mmCIF file of C-alpha atoms in Angstrom:
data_model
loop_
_atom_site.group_PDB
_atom_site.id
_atom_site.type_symbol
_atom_site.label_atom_id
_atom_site.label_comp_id
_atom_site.label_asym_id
_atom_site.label_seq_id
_atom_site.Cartn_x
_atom_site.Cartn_y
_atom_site.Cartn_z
ATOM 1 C CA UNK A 1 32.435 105.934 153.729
ATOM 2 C CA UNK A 2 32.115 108.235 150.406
ATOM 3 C CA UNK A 3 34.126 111.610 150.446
ATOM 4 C CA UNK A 4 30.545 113.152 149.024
ATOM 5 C CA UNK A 5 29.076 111.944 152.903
ATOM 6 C CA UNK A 6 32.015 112.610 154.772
ATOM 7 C CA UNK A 7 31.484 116.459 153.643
ATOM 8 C CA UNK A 8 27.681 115.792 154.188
ATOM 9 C CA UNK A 9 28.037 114.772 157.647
ATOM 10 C CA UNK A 10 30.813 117.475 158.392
ATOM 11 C CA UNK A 11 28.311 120.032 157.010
ATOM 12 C CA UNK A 12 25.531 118.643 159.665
ATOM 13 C CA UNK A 13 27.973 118.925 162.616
ATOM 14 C CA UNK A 14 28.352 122.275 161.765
ATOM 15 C CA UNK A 15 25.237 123.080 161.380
ATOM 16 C CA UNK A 16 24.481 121.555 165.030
ATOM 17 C CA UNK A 17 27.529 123.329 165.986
ATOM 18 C CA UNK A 18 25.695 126.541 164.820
ATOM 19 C CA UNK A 19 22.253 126.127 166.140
ATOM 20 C CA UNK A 20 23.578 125.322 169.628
ATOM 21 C CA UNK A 21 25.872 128.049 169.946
ATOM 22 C CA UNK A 22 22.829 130.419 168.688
ATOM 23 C CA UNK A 23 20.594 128.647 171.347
ATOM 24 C CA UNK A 24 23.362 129.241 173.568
ATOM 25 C CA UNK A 25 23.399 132.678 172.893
ATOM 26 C CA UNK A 26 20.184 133.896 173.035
ATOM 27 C CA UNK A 27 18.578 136.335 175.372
ATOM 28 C CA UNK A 28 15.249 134.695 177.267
ATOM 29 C CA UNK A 29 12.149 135.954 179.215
ATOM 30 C CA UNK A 30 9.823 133.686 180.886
ATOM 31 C CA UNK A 31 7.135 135.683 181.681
ATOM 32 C CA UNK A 32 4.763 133.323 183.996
ATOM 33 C CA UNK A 33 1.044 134.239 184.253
ATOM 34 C CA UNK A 34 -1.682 132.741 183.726
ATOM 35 C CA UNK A 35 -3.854 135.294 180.982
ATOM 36 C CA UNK A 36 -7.158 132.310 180.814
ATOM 37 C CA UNK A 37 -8.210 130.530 177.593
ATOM 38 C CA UNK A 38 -7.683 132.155 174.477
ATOM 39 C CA UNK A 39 -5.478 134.734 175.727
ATOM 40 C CA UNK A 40 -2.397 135.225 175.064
ATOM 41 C CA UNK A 41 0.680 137.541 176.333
ATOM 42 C CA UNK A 42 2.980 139.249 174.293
ATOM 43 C CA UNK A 43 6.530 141.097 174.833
ATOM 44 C CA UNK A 44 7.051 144.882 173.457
ATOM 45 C CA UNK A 45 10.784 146.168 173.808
ATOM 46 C CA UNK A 46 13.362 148.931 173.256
ATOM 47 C CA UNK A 47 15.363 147.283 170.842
ATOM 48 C CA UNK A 48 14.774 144.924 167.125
ATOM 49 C CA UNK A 49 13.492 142.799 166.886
ATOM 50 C CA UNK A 50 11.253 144.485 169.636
ATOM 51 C CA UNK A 51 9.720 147.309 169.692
ATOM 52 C CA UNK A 52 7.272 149.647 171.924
ATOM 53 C CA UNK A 53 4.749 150.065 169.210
ATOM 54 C CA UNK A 54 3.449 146.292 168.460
ATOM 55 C CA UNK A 55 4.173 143.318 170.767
ATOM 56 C CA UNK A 56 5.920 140.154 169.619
ATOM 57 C CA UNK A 57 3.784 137.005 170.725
ATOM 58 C CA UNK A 58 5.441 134.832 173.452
ATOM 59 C CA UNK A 59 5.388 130.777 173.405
ATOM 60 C CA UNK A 60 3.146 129.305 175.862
ATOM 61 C CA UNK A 61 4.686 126.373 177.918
ATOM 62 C CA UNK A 62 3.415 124.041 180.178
ATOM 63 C CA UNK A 63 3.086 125.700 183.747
ATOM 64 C CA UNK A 64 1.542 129.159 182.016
ATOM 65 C CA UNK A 65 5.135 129.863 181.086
ATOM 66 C CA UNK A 66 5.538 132.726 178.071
ATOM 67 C CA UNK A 67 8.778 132.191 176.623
ATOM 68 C CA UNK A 68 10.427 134.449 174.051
ATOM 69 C CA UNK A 69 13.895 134.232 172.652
ATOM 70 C CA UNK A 70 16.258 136.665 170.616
ATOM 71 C CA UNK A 71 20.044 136.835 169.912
ATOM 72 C CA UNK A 72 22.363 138.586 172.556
ATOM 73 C CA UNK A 73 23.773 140.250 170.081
ATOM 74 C CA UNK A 74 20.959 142.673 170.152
ATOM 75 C CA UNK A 75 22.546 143.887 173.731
ATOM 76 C CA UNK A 76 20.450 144.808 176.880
ATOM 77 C CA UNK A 77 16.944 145.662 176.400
ATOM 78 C CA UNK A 78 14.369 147.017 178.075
ATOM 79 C CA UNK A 79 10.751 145.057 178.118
ATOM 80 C CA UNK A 80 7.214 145.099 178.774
ATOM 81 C CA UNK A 81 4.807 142.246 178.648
ATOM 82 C CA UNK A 82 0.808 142.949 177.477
ATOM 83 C CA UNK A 83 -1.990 140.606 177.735
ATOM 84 C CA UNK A 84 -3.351 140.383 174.354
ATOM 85 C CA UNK A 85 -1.124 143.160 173.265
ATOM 86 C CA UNK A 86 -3.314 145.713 174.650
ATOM 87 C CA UNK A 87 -2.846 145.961 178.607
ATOM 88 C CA UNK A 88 0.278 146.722 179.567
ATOM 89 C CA UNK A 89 1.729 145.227 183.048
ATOM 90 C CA UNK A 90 2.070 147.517 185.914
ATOM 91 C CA UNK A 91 5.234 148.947 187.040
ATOM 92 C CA UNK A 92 8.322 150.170 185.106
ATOM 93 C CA UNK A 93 9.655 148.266 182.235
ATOM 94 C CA UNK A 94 11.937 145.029 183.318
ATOM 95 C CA UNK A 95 15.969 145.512 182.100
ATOM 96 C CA UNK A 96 16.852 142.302 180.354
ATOM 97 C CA UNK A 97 20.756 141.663 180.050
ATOM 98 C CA UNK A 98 22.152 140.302 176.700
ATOM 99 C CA UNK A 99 23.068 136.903 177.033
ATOM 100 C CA UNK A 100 20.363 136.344 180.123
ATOM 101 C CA UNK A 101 17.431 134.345 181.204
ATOM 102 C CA UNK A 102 15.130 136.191 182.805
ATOM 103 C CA UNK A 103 11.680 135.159 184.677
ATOM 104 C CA UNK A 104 9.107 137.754 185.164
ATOM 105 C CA UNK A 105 6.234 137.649 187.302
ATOM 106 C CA UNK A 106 3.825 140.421 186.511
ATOM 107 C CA UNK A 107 0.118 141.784 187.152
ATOM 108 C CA UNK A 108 -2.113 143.795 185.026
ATOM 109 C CA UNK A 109 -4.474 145.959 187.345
ATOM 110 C CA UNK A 110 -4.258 148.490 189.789
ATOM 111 C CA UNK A 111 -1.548 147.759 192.243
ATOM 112 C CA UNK A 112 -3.606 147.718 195.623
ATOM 113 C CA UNK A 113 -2.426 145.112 198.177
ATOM 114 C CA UNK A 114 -4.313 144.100 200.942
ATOM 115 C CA UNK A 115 -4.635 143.251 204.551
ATOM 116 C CA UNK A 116 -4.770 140.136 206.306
ATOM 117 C CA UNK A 117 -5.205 139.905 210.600
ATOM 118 C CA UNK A 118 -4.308 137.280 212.330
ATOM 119 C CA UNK A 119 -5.142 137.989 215.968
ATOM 120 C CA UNK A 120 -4.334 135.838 219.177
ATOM 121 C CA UNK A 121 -1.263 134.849 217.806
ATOM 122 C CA UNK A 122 0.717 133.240 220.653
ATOM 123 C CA UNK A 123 4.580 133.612 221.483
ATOM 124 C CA UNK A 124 5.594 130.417 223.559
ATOM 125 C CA UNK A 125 9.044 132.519 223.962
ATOM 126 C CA UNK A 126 6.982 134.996 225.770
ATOM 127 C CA UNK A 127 3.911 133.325 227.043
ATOM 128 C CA UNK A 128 1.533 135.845 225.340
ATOM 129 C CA UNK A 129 -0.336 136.543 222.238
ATOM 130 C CA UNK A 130 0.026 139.485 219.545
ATOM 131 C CA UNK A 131 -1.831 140.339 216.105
ATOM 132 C CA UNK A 132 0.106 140.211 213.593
ATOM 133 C CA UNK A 133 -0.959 142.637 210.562
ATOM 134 C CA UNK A 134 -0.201 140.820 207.116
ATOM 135 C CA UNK A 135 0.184 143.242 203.667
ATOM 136 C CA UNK A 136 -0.226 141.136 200.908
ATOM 137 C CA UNK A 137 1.013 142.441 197.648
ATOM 138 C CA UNK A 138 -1.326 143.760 194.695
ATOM 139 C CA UNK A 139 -0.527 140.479 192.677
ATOM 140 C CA UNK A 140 -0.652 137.820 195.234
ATOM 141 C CA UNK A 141 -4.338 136.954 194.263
ATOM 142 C CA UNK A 142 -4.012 137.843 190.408
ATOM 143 C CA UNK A 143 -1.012 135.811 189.755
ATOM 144 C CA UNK A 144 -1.087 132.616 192.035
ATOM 145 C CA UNK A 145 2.563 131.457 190.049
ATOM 146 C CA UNK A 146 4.275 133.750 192.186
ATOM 147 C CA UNK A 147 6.142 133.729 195.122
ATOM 148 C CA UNK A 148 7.421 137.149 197.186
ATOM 149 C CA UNK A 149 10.281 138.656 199.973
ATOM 150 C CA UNK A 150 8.891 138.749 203.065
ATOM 151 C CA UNK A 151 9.791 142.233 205.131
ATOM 152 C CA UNK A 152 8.848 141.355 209.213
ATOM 153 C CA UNK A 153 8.177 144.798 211.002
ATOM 154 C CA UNK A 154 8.739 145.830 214.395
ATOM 155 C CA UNK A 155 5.468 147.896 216.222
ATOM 156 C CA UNK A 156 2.422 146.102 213.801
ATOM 157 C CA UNK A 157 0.216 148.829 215.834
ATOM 158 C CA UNK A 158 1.748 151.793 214.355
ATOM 159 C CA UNK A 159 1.880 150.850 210.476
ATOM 160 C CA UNK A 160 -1.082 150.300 208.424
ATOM 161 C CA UNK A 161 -4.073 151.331 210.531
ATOM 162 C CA UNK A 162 -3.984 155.156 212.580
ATOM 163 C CA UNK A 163 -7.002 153.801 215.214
ATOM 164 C CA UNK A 164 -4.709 150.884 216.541
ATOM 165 C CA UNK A 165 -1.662 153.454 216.439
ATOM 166 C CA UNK A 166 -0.440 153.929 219.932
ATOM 167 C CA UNK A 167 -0.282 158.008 219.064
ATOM 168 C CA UNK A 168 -3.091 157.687 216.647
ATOM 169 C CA UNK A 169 -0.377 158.403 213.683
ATOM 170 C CA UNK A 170 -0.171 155.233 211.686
ATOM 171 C CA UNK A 171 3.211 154.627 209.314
ATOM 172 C CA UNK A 172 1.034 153.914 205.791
ATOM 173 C CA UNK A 173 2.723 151.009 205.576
ATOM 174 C CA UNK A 174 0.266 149.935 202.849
ATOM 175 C CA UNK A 175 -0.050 152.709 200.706
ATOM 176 C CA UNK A 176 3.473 153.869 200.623
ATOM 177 C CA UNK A 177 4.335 150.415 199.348
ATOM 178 C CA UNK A 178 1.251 150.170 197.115
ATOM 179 C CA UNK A 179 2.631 153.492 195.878
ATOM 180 C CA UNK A 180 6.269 152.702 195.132
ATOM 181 C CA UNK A 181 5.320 149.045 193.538
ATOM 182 C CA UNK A 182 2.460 150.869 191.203
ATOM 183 C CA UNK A 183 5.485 153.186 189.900
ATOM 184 C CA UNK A 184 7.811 150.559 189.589
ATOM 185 C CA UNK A 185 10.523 151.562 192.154
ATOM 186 C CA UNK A 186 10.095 148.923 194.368
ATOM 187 C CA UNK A 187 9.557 145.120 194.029
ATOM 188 C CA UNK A 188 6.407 143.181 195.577
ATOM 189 C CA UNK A 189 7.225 142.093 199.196
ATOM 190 C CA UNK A 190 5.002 140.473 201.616
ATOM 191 C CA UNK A 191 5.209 142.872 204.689
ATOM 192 C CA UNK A 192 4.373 140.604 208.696
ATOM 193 C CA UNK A 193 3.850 143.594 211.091
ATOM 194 C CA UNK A 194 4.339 141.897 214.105
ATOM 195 C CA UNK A 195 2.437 143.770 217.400
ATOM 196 C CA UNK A 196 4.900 143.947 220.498
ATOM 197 C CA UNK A 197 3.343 142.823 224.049
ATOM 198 C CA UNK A 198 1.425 145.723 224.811
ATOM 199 C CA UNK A 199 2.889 146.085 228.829
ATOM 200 C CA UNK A 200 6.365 144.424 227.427
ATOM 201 C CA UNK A 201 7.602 146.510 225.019
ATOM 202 C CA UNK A 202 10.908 147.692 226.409
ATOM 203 C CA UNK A 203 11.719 144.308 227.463
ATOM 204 C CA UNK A 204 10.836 142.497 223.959
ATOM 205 C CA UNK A 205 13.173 144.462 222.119
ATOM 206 C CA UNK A 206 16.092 145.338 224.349
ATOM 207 C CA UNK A 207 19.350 143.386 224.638
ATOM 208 C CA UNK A 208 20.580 143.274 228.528
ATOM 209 C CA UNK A 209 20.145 145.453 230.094
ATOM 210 C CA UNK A 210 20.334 149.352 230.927
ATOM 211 C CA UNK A 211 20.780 150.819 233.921
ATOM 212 C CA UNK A 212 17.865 152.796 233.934
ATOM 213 C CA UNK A 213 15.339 151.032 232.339
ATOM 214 C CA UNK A 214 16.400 147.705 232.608
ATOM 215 C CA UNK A 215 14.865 145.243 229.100
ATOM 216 C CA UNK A 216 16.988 142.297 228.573
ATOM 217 C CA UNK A 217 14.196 140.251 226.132
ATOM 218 C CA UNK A 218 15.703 140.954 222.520
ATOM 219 C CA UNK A 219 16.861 137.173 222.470
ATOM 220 C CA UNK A 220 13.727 136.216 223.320
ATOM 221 C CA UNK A 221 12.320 138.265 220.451
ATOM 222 C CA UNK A 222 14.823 136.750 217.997
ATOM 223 C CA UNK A 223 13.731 133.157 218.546
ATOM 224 C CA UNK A 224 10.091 134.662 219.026
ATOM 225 C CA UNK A 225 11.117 135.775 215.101
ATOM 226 C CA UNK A 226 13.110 132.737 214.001
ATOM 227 C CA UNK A 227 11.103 130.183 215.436
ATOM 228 C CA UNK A 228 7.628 131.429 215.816
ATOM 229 C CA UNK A 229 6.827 134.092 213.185
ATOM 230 C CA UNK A 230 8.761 133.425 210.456
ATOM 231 C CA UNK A 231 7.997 129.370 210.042
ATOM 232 C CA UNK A 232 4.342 130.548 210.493
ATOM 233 C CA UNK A 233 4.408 132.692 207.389
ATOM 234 C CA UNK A 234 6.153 130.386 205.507
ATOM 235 C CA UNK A 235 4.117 127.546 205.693
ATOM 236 C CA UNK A 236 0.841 129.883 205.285
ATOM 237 C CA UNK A 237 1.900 132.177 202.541
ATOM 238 C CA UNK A 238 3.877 132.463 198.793
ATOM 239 C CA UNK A 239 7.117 133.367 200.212
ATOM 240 C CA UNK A 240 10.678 132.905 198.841
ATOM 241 C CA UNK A 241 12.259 132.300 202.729
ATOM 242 C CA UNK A 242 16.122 132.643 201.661
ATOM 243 C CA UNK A 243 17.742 135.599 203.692
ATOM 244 C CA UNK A 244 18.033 137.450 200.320
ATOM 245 C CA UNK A 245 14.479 138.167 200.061
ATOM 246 C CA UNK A 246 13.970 138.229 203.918
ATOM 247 C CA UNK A 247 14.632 141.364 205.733
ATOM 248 C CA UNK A 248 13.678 143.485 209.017
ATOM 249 C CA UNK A 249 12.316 146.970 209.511
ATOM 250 C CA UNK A 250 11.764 148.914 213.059
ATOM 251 C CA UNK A 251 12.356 152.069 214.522
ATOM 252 C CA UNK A 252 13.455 153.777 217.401
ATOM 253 C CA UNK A 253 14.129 150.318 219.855
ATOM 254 C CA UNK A 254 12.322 148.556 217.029
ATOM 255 C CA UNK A 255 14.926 149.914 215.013
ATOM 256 C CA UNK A 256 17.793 148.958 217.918
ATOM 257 C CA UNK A 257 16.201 145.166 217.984
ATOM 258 C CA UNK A 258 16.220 144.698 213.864
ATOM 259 C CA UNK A 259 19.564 145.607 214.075
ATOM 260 C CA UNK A 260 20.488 143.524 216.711
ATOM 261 C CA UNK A 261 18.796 140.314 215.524
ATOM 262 C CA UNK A 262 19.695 140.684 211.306
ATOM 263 C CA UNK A 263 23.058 141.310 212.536
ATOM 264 C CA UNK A 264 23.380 138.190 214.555
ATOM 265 C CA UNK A 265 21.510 135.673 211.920
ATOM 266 C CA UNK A 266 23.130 137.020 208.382
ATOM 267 C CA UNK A 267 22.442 133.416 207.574
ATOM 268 C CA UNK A 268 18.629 134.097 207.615
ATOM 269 C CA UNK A 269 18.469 138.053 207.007
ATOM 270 C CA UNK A 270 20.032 139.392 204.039
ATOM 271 C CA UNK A 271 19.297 143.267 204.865
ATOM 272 C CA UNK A 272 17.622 145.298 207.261
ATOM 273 C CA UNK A 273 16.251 148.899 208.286
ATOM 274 C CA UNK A 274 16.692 150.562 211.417
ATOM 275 C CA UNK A 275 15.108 154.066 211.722
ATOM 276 C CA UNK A 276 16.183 156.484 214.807
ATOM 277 C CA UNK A 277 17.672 153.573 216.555
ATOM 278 C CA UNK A 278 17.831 153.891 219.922
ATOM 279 C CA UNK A 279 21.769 153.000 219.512
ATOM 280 C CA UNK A 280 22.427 155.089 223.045
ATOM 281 C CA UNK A 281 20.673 151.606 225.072
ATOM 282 C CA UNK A 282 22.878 150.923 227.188
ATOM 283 C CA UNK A 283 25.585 153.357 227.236
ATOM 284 C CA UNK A 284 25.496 152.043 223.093
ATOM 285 C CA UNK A 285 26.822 148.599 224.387
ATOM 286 C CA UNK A 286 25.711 147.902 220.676
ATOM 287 C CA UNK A 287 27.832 150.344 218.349
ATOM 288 C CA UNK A 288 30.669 149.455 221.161
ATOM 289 C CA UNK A 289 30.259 145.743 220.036
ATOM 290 C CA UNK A 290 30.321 146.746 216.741
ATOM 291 C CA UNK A 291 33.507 148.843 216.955
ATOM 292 C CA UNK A 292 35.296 145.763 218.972
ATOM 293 C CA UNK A 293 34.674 142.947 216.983
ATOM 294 C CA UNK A 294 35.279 144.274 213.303
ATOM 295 C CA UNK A 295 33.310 141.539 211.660
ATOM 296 C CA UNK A 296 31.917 142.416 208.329
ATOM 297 C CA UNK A 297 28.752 140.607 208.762
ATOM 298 C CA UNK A 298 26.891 139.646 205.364
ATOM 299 C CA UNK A 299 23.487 141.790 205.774
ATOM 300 C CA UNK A 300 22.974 144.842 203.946
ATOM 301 C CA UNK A 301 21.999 148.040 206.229
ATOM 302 C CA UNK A 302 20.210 150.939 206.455
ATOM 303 C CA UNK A 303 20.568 153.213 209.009
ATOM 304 C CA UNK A 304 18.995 156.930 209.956
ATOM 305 C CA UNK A 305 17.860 159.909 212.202
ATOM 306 C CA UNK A 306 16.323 162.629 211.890
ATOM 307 C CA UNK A 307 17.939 165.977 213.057
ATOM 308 C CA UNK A 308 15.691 167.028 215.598
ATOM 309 C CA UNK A 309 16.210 165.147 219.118
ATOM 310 C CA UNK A 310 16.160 162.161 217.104
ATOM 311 C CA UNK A 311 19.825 160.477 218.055
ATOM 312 C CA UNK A 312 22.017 161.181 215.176
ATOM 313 C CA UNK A 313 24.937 161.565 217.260
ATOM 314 C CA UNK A 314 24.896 157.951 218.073
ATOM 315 C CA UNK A 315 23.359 156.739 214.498
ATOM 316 C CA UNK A 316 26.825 158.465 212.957
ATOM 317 C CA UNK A 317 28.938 156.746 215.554
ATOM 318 C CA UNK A 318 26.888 153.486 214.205
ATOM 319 C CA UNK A 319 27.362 154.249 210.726
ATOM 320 C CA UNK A 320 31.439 155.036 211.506
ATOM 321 C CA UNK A 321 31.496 151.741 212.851
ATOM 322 C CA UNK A 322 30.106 149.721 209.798
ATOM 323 C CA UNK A 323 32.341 151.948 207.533
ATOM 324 C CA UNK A 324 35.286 150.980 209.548
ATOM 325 C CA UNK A 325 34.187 146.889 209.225
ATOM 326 C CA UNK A 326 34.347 147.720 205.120
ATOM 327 C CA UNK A 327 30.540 148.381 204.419
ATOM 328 C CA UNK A 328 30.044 150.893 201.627
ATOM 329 C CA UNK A 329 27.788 153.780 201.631
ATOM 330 C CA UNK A 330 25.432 152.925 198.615
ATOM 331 C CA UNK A 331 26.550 149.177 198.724
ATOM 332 C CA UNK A 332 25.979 147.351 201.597
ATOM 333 C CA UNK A 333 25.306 150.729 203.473
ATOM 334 C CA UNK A 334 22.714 153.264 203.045
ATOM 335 C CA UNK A 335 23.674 156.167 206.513
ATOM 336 C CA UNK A 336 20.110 158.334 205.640
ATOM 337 C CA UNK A 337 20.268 162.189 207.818
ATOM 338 C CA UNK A 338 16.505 163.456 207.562
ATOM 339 C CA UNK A 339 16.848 166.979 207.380
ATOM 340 C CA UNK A 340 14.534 168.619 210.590
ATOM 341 C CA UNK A 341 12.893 165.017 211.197
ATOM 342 C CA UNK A 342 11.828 164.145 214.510
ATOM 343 C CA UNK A 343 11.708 160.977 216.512
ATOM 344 C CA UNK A 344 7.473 160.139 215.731
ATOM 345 C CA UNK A 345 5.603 158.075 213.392
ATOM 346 C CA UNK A 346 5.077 160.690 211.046
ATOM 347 C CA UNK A 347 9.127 161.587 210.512
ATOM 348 C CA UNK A 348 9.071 157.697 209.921
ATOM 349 C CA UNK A 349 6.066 157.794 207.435
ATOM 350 C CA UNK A 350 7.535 160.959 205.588
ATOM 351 C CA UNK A 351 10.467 158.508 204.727
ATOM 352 C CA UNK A 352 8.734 155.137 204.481
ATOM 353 C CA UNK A 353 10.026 155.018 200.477
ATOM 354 C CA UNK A 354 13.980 155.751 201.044
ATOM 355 C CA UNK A 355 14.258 152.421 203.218
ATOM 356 C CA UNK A 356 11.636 150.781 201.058
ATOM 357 C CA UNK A 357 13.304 150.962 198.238
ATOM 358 C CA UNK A 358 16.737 150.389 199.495
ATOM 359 C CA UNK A 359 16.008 147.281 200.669
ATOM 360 C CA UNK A 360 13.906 145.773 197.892
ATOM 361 C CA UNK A 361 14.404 148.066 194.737
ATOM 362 C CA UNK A 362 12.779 147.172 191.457
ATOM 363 C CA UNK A 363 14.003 144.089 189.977
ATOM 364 C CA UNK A 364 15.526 142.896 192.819
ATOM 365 C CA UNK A 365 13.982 139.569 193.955
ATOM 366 C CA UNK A 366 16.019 136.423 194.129
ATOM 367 C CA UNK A 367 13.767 133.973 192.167
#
């Protein structure tokens, strides 16, 4: 071989060299929507070769995939994709890291979710039947490509409707989270509120048992959950089942049963909320587990009461607990005091958005 194609085929390694360490380099958003024939979707940013004034056309790929590409060493940036340059997607801009490949999943109108029943919904663990109260999220319809966390709630009754509320006070489920996902402080979640039996309700969501008002069915309710609910949902909706997008919400024993359950199947629930927990059940045979065992369990937390005959006493010995197992306030920990809050459905409404967004803040999802 010639000297004069030696350095010719040196120079083309190192040109391949080149373009696959650039390639390897680069900073990537998929942005996966499907905009219709002759539309296209486009990516305006904080940084060059971005910028917020005109959008940089994205690469359609197979599977109504937008793909755009720049070099990490323009650093993190912030983005915003457009259909046609012109309507912007709803919700705060998405933070891209340098270096990163990013998939974004967004929708362009107002962000209004909406409500699905399913009625006569039958618990073999119980050997009765429940609604449960489905909140879809405002893209579910507009961007099919998508799949979304799943949040199960504790009392359906009391969250999205104020007729079916037992006290006629109803959570606003709906519109707080229509709220926080339409200002971009909270990621789209599919939200099950599951109805408790009616006559049962002490029972369903108590561990065993108090001297006073007995209960004893909270492992009843967890494979009413595990094995009834949750396969259920995901076989019938877009969800993304792994326990990092799957969490639990309740409050006062709802709050005590979420806590109970998430904490024994960390394998299935990555975080949970439990609002003016009734932690004193049982002479709080719970926190007293809690304090014994000194397992750091891998579930996130949030915990809270109000400060008016609303159980803080025993939430703080709760949250002592958890510190003392290594959780971390702001972590894997978020101990809540609402100042001159109650223990009712509207305390629990007034504060809807601090668990909300704990447990599924913007950007968030595990896709």
């Amino acid at each position: 071989m010639s000297d004069s194609l030696n350095r010719r085929t040196g120079q083309l390694a190192a040109m391949l060299l080149l373009l696959m360490s650039t390639a390897a380099e680069a900073t990537t958003v998929r942005v996966f929507y499907d905009v219709g024939y002759g539309n296209r979707i486009s990516i305006r940013g904080s940084k060059a070769p971005l910028s917020w004034t005109t959008g940089t056309n994205a690469t359609w790929t197979t599977g109504n995939i937008w793909t755009l590409s720049w070099a990490n060493t323009v650093g993190d940036v912030e983005v915003k994709p457009l259909i046609n340059d012109v309507t912007w997607s709803t919700g705060a801009n998405y933070r891209i890291k340098a270096g990163a490949t990013v998939d974004i999943y967004p929708f362009f109108g107002p962000a209004s979710g909406q409500l699905q029943t399913v009625s006569n919904f039958y618990s073999p663990q119980f050997g009765n039947s429940r609604t449960l109260t489905i909140y879809l999220p405002p893209s579910y319809s507009a961007n099919p490509l998508k799949r979304y966390p799943v949040l199960y709630a504790h009392d359906g009754q009391n969250l999205f409707n104020a007729a079916r509320a037992t006290y006629g006070v109803e959570w606003r489920m709906d519109e707080t989270a229509n709220s926080l996902i339409g200002n971009g402080t909270m990621d789209e979640v599919i939200i099950v509120g599951i109805d408790h039996g009616d006559a049962n309700r002490i029972y369903e969501y108590t561990p065993c048992c108090d001297s006073q008002y007995g209960g004893g069915g909270a492992d009843k309710h967890e494979r009413f959950i595990l094995d009834t609910v949750k396969p259920f949902i995901d076989q019938n909706y877009r969800t993304l089942s792994t326990k990092a997008n799957t969490a639990l919400i309740g409050s006062s024993l709802g709050g005590l049963v979420s806590f109970y359950i998430g904490r024994r199947n960390p394998a299935v629930f990555g975080k949970l909320a439990a609002l003016s927990s009734s932690f004193w059940w049982n002479n709080q045979a719970l926190t007293k587990q809690v304090e014994t065992e000194t397992t750091k369990v891998a579930v996130k937390f949030y915990i809270d009461a109000g400060t008016s005959s609303d159980g803080l006493t025993e939430t703080t010995r709760m949250r002592d607990a958890l510190v003392a197992d290594g959780y971390v306030q702001g972590n894997d920990l978020n101990y809540y005091v609402a100042q001159g809050a109650g223990h009712n459905e509207s305390s629990w409404a007034a504060r809807l958005n601090v668990p909300l967004t704990y447990l599924f803040p913007w950007q968030s999802t595990v896709y």
